[in-house]
Short mmCIF file of C-alpha atoms and ligand atoms in Angstrom, two decimals:
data_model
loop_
_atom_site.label_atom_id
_atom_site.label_comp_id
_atom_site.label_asym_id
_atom_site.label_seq_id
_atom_site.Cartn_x
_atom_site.Cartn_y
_atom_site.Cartn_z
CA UNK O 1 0.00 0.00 0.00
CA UNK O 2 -0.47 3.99 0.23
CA UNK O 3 0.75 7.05 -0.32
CA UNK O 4 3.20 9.93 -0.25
CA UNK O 5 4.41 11.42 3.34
CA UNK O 6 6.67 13.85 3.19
CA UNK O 7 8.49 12.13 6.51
CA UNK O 8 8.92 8.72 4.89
CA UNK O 9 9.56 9.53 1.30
CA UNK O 10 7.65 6.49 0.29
CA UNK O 11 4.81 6.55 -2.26
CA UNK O 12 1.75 4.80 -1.86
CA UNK O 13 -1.37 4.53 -3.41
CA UNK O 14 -4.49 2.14 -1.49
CA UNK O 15 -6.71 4.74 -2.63
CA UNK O 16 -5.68 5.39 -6.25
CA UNK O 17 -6.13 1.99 -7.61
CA UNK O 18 -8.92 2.37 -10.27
CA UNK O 19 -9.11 -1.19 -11.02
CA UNK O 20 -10.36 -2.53 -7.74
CA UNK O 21 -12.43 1.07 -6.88
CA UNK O 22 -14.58 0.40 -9.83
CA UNK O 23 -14.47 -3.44 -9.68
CA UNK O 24 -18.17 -3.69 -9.86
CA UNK O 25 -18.83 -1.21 -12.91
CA UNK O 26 -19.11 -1.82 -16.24
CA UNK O 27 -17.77 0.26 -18.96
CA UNK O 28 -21.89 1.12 -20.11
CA UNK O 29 -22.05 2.40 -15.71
CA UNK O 30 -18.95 4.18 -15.82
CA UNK O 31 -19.11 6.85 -18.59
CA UNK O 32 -22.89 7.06 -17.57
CA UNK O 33 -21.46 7.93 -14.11
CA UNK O 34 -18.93 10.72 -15.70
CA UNK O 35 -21.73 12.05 -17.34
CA UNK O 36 -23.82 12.53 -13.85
CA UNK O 37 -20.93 13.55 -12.26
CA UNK O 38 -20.33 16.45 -14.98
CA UNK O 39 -23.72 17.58 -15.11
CA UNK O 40 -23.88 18.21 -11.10
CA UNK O 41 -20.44 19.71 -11.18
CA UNK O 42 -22.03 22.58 -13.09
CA UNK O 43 -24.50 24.82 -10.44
CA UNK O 44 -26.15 25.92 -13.11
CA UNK O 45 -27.34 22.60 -14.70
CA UNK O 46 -27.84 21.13 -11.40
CA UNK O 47 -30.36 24.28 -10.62
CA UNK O 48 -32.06 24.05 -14.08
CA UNK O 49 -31.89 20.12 -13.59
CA UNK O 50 -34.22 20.49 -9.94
CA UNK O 51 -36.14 23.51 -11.93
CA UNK O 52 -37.34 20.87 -14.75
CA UNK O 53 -37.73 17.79 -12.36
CA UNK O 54 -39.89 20.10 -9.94
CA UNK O 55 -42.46 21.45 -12.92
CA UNK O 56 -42.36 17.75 -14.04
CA UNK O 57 -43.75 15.91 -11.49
CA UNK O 58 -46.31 19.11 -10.77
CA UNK O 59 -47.16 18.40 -14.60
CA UNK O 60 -47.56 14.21 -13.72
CA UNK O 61 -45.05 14.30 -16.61
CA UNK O 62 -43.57 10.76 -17.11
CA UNK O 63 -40.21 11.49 -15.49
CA UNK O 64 -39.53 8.50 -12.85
CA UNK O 65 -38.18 6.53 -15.43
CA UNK O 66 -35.39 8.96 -16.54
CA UNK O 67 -34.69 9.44 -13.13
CA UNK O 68 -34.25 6.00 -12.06
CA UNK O 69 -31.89 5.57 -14.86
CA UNK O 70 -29.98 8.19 -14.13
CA UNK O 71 -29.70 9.71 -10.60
CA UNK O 72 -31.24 7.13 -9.02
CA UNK O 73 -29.41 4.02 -9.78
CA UNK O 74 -26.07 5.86 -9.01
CA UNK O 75 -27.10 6.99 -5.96
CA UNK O 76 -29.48 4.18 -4.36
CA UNK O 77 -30.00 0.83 -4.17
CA UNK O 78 -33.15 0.31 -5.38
CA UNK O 79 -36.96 0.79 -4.44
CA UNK O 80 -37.37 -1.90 -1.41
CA UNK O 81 -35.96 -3.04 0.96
CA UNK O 82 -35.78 -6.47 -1.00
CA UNK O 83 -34.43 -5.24 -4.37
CA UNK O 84 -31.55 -3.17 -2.30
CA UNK O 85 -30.60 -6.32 -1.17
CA UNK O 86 -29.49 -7.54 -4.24
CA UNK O 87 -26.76 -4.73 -3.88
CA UNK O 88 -25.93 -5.58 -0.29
CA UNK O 89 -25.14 -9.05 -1.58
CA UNK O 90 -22.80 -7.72 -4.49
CA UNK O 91 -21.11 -5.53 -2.65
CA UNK O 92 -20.35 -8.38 0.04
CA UNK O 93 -18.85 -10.18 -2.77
CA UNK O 94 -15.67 -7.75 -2.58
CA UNK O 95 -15.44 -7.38 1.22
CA UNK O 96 -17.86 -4.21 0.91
CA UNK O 97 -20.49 -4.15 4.01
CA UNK O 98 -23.94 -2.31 3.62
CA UNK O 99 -26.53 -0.24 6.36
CA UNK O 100 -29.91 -0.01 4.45
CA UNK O 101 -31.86 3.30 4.75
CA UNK O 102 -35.33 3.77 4.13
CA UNK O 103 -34.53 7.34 2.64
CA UNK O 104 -37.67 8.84 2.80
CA UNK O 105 -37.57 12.71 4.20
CA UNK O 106 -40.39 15.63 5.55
CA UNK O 107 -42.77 13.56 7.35
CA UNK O 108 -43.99 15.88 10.72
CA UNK O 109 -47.02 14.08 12.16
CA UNK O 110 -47.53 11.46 15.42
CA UNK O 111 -48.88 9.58 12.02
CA UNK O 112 -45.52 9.24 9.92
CA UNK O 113 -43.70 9.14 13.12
CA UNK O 114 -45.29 6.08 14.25
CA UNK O 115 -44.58 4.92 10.74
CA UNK O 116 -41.55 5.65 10.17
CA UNK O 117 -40.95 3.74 13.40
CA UNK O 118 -42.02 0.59 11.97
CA UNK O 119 -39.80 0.65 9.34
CA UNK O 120 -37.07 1.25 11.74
CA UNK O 121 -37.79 -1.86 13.77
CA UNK O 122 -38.52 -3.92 10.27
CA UNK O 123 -35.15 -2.93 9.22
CA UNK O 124 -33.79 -4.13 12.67
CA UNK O 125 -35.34 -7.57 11.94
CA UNK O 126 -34.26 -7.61 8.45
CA UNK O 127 -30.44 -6.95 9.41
CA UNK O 128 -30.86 -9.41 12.37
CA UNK O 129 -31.99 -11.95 9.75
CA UNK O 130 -29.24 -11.64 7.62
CA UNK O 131 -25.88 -13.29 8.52
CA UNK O 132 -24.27 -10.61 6.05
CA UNK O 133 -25.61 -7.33 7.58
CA UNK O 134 -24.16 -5.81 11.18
CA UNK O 135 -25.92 -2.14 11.16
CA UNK O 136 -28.85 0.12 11.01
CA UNK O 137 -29.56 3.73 10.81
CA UNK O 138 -32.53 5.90 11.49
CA UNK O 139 -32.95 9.68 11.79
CA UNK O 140 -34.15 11.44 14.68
CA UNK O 141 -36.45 13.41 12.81
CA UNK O 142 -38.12 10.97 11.16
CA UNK O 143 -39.90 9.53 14.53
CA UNK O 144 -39.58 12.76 16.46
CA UNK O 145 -40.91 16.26 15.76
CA UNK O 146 -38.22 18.93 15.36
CA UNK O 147 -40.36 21.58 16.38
CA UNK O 148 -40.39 19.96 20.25
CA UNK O 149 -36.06 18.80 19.77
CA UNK O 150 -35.59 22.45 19.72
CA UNK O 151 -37.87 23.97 22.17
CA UNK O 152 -36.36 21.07 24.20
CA UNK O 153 -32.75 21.61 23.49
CA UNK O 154 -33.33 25.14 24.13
CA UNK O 155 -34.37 24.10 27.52
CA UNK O 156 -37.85 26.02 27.02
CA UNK O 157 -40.85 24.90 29.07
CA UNK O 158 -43.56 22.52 27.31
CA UNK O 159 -46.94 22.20 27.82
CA UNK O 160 -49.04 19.78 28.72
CA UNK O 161 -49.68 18.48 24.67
CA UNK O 162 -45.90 18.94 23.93
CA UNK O 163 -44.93 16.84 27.27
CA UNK O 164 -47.01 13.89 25.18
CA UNK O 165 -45.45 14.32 22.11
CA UNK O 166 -41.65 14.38 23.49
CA UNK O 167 -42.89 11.97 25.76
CA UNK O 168 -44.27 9.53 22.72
CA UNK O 169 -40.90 10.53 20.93
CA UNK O 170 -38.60 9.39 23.40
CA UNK O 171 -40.76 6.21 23.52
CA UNK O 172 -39.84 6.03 20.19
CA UNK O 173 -36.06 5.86 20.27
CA UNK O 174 -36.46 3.46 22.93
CA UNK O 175 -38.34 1.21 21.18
CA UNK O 176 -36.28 0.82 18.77
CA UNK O 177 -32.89 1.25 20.54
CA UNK O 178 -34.55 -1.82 22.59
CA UNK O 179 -34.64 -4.11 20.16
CA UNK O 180 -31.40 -3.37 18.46
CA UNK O 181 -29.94 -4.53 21.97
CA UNK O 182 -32.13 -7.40 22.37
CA UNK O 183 -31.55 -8.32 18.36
CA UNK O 184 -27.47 -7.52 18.47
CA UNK O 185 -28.01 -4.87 15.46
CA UNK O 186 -25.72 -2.03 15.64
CA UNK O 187 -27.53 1.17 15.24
CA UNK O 188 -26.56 4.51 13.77
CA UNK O 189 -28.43 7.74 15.02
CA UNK O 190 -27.89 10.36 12.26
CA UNK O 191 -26.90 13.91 13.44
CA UNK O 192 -28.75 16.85 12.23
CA UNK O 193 -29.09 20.90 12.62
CA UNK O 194 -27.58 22.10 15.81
CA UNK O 195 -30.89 23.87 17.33
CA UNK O 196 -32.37 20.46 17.81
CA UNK O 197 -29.27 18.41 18.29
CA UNK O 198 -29.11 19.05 22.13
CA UNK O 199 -32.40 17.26 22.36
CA UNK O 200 -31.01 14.36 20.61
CA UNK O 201 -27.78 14.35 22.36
CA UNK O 202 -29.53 13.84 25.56
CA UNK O 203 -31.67 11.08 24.66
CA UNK O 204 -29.30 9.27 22.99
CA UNK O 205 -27.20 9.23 25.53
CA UNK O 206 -29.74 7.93 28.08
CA UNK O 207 -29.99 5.23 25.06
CA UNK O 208 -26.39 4.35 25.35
CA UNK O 209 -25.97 4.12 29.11
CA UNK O 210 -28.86 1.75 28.97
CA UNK O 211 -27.76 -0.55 25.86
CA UNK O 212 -24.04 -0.33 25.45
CA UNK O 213 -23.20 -1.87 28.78
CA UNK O 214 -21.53 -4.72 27.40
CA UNK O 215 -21.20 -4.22 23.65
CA UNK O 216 -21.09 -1.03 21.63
CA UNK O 217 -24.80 -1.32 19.95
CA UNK O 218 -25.89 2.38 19.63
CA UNK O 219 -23.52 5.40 17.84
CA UNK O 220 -24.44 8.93 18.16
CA UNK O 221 -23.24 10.89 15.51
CA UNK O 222 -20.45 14.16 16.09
CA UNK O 223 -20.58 16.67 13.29
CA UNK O 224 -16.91 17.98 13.67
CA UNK O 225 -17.74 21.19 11.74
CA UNK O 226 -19.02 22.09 14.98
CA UNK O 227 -16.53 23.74 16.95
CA UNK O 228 -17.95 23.01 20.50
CA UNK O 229 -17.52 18.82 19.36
CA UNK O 230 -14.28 18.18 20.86
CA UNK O 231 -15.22 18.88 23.77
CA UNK O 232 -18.39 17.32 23.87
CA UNK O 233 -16.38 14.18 22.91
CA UNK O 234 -14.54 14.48 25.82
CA UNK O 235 -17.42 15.14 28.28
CA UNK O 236 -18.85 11.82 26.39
CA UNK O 237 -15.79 10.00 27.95
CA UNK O 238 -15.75 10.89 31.47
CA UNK O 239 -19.47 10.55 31.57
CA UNK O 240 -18.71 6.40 30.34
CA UNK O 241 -16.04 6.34 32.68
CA UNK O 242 -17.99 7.71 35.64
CA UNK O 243 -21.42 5.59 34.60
CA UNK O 244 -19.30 2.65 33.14
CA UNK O 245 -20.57 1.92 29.60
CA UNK O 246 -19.10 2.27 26.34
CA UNK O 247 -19.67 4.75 23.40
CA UNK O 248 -20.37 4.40 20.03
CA UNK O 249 -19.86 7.56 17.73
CA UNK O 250 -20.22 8.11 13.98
CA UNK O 251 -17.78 10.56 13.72
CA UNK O 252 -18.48 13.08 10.27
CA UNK O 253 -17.57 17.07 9.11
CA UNK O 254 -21.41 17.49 8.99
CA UNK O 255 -24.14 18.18 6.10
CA UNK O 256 -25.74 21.48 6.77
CA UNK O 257 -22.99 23.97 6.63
CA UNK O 258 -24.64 26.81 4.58
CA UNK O 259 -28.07 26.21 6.70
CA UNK O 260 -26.00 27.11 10.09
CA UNK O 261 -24.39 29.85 9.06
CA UNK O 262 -27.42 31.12 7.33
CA UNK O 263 -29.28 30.74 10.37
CA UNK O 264 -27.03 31.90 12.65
CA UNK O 265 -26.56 35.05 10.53
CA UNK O 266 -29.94 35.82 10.63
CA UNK O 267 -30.53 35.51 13.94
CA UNK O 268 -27.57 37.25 15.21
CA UNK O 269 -25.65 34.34 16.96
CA UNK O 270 -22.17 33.08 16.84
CA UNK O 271 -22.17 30.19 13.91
CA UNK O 272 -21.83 26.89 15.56
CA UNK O 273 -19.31 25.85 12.57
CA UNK O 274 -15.50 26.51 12.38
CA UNK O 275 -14.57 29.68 10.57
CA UNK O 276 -12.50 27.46 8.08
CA UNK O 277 -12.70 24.07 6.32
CA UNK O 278 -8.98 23.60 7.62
CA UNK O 279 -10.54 24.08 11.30
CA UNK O 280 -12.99 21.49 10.43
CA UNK O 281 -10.33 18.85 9.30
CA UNK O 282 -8.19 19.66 12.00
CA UNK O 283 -11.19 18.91 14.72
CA UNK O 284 -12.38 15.58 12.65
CA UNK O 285 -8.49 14.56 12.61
CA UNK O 286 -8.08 15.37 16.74
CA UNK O 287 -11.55 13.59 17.02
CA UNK O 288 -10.67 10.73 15.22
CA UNK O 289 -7.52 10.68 17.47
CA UNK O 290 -9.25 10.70 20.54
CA UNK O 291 -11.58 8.10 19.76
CA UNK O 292 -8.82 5.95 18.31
CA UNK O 293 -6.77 6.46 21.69
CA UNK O 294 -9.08 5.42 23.97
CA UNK O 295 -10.88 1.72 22.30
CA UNK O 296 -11.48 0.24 25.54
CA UNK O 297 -14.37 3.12 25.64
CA UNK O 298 -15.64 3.49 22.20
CA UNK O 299 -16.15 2.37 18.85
CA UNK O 300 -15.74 4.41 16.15
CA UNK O 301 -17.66 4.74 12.57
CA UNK O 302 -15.58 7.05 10.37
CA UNK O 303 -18.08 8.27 7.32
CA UNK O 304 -15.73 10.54 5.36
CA UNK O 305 -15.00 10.69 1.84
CA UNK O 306 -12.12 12.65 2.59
CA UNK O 307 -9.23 10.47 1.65
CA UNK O 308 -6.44 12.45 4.21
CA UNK O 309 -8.56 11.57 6.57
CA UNK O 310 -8.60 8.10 6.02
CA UNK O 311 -4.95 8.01 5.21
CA UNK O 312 -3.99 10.11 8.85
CA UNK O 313 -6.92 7.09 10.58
CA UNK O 314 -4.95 4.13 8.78
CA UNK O 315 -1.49 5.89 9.89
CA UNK O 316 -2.79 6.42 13.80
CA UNK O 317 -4.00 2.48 13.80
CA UNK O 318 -0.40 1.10 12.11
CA UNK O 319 1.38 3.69 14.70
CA UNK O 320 -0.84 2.17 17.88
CA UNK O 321 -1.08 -1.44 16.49
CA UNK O 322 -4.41 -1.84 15.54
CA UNK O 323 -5.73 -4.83 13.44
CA UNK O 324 -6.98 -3.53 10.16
CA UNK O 325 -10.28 -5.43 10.86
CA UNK O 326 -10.77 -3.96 14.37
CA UNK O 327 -13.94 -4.77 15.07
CA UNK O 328 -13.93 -1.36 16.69
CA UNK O 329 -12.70 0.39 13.88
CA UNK O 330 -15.58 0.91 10.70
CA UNK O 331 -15.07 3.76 7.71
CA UNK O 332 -18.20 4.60 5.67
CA UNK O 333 -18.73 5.91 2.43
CA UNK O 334 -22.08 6.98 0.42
CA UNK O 335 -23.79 4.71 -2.37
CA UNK O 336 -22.74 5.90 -5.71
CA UNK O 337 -19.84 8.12 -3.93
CA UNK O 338 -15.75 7.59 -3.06
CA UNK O 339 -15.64 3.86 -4.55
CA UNK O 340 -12.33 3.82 -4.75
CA UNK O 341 -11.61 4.64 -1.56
CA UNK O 342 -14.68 1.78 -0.22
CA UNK O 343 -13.57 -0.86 -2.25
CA UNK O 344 -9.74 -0.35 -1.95
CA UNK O 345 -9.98 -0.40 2.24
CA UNK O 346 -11.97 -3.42 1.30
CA UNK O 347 -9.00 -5.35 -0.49
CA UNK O 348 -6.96 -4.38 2.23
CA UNK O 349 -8.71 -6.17 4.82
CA UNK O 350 -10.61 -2.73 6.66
CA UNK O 351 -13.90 -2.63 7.82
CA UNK O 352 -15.55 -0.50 5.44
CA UNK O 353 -19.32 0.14 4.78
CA UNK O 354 -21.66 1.67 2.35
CA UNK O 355 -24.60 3.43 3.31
CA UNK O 356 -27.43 2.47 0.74
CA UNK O 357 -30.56 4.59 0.63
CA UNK O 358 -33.52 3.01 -0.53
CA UNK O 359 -37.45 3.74 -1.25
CA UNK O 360 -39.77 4.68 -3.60
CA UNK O 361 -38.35 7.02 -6.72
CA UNK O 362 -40.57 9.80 -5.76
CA UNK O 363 -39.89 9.66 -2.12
CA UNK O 364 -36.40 9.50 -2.71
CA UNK O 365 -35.98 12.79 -4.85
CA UNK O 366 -35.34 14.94 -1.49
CA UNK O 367 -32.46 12.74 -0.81
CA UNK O 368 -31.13 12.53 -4.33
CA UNK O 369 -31.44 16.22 -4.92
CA UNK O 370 -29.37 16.73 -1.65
CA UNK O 371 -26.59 14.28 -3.22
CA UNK O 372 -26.80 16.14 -6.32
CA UNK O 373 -26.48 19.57 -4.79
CA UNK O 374 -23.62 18.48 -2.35
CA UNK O 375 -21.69 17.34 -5.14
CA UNK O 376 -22.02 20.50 -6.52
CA UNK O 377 -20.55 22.87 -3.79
CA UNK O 378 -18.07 20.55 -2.45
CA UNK O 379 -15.91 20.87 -5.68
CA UNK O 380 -13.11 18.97 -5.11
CA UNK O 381 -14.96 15.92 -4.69
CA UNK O 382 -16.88 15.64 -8.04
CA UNK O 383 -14.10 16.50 -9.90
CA UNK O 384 -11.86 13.76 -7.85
CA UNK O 385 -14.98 11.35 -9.14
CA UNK O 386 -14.43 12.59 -12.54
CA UNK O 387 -10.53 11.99 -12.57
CA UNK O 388 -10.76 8.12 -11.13
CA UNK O 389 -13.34 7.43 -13.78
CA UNK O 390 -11.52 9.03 -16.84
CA UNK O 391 -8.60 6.75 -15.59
CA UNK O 392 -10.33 3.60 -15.34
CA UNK O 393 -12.01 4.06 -18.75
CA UNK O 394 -8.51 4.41 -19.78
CA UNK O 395 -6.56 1.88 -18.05
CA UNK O 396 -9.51 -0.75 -19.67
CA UNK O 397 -8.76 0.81 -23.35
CA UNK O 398 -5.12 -0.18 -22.41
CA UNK O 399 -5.65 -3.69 -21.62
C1 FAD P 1 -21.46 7.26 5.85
C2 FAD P 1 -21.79 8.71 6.05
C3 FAD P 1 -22.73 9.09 6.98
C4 FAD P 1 -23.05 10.45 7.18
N1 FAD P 1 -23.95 10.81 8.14
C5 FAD P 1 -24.17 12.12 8.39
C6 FAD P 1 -25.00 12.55 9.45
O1 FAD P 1 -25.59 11.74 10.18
N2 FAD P 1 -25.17 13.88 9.66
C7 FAD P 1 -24.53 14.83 8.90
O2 FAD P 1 -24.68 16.03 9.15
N3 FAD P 1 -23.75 14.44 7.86
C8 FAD P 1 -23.55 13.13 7.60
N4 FAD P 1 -22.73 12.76 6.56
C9 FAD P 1 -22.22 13.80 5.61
C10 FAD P 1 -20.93 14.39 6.11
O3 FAD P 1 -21.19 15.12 7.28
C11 FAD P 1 -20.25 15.32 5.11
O4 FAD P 1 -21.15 16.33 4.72
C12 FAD P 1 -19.74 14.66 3.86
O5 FAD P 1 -19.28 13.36 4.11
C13 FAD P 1 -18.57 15.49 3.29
O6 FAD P 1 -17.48 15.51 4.21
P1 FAD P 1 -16.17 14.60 4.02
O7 FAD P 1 -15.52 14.34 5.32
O8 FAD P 1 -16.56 13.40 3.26
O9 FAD P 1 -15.23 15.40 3.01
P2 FAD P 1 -14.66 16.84 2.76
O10 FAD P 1 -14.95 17.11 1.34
O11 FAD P 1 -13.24 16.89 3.18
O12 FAD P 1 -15.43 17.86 3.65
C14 FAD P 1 -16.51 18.62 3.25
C15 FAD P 1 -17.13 19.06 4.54
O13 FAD P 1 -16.25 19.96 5.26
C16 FAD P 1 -16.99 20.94 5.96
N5 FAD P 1 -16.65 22.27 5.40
C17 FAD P 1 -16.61 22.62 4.11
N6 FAD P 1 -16.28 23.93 3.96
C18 FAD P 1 -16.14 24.42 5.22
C19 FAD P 1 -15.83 25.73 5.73
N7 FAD P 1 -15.62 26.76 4.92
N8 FAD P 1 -15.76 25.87 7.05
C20 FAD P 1 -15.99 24.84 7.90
N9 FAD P 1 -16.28 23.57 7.47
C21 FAD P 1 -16.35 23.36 6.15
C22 FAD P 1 -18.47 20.60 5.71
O14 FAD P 1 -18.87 19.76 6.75
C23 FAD P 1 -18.43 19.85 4.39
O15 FAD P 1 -19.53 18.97 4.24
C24 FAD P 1 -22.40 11.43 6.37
C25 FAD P 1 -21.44 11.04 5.44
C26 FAD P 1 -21.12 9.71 5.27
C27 FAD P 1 -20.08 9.35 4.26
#
């Protein structure tokens, strides 16, 4: 393996290897890829893209199918729960693991929160049925109101109707954190805005004091944009040390960036987010650190497509000794995003994991129109996509 460091003078590449990072594409996938990929590098077709998708489906006009092709098959794994498994099996094939989402976004009523929580606990079944699955996600607002998470995390009073609903929501996450335990399904609680985080924070928390006493089973998630994480991270540890159980965290930079700082504009308050993206790496990388430092406490879940990152991670576990398949140790990557760096930590023998949204085409448009506008702003990424694909396409014209 790996890579340049200036220290070593040695040159290695895990992550550049173009053969095994598209080992499951054909040529026909590949330039169809390139051409997604260059469509939402360009703001301006990815606006006029959501512009034409949002008059079509007011019109009815036939569109699913075009999206399916396109967008959707590079981004999820297919409409149910069923199909996606398909993928999950695939993927297994080359050392790849999966966590299934039921990607469906904007429900706010006791109704879709009670639904939503079936599919939660399904999807806990379905992993505990399957010798080839280990995790599952679910996100807080999907089963919890966001309106009460930030009234609650901004420690205002509730009355008697909101008591019932934060009440029924924190019935909710222990539902299903529950049967996770009682099932041995690892579960991932996604992290979202900051106003309601607090809120989630807590409960989780309470989650993991109650179900990680012997084995890590529930993560929170740390955004490390955040500049108040690090510490948190740390208050996290003394409070396992003092209450002895251990942590799980999904440690992440964090997805709303231009929301917070919008926000926090507007309303006149310091922005939760470091004033740089170099703050941000440099509290992910101390994060990571921590966490890595102190395995007898926690186990860690790095989802970053930021390939320093990963390389600085694999350095820290060769420098402290740490078995590549640690079963404390998992990186995670999007569907349809990073490959190379998935399937190449997969030849080497890492833990590695994709995170594969499914659901209906329709419902799924929220999430794929976030994927599409994230590739847009964070530059560097889409055009790294567009470089390891132009390379494989030519490395196979080669051979
Ligand atoms: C498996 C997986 C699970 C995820 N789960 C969640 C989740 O639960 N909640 C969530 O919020 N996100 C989640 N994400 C998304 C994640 O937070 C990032 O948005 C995304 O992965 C891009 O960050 P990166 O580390 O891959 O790469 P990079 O390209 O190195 O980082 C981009 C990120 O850096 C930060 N950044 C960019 N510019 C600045 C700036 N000027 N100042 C400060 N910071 C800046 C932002 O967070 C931006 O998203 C998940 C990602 C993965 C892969």
């Amino acid at each position: 393996m790996i890579r340049f460091t200036a220290k070593l003078g040695i040159y290695f590449m895990l992550l550049d290897n173009t053969k095994n990072g598209f080992t499951l594409k054909t040529n026909f996938e590949l330039k169809k890829a390139y051409l997604l990929f260059k469509i939402i590098s360009s703001r301006t077709l990815t606006n006029i893209g959501k512009t034409v998708l949002e008059i079509s489906l007011k019109l009815r006009l036939p569109i699913l199918f075009l999206i399916k092709k396109t967008v959707f098959e590079q981004f999820c794994s297919g409409e149910s729960l069923d199909k996606s498994y398909e993928t999950v099996k695939k993927l297994n094939l080359k050392n790849v693991k999966s966590y299934l989402h039921y990607s469906v976004e904007g429900l706010v009523s006791e109704n879709s929160y009670d639904l939503a929580l079936k599919e939660v606990l399904n999807s806990i079944e379905f992993v505990a049925n399957k010798k080839i699955l280990d995790f599952t996600v679910f996100k807080p607002t999907a089963v919890a109101s966001s309106i009460i998470l930030e009234k609650v995390s901004n420690k205002k009073a509730l009355d008697t109707n909101e008591l019932k609903e934060y009440d029924n929501a924190f019935q909710r996450f222990d539902k299903i954190c529950r049967l996770a335990h009682i099932r041995g399904v690892k579960l991932l609680v996604d992290a979202e805005e900051s106003w309601i985080q607090d809120a989630i924070d807590e409960i989780v928390l309470k989650m993991m004091k109650n179900y990680n006493k012997e084995k890590v089973i529930i993560f929170n998630t740390l955004q490390m944009y955040r500049h108040d994480r690090l510490k948190y991270l740390k208050k996290l540890k003394n409070e396992a040390d003092k209450n002895n159980f251990l942590l799980g965290v999904k440690i992440v930079r964090g997805a709303y960036i231009e929301k917070e700082n919008r926000r926090a504009k507007r309303k006149n308050y310091r922005s939760p987010i470091c004033e740089s993206k170099k703050l941000t790496d440099i509290n992910f990388n101390e994060g990571v650190e921590f966490i890595i430092s102190n395995l007898k406490v926690f186990s860690i879940f790095c989802g970053t497509h930021n390939e320093e990152s990963i390389y600085k991670i694999i350095d820290i576990m060769n420098l402290k000794r740490i078995d590549k398949n640690s079963s404390k140790i998992w990186f995670g990557q999007l569907y349809g995003m990073s490959d190379n760096i998935t399937f190449n930590l997969a030849a080497e023998g890492f833990n590695v994991i994709k995170y594969l949204p499914y659901g209906p085409i329709k419902e799924v448009i929220p999430y794929l129109i976030r994927r599409a506008e994230e590739n847009t702003s964070v530059k560097g990424q889409t055009s790294r996509e567009l470089d390891l694909i132009k390379l494989e396409l030519k490395r196979r014209r080669s051979i």
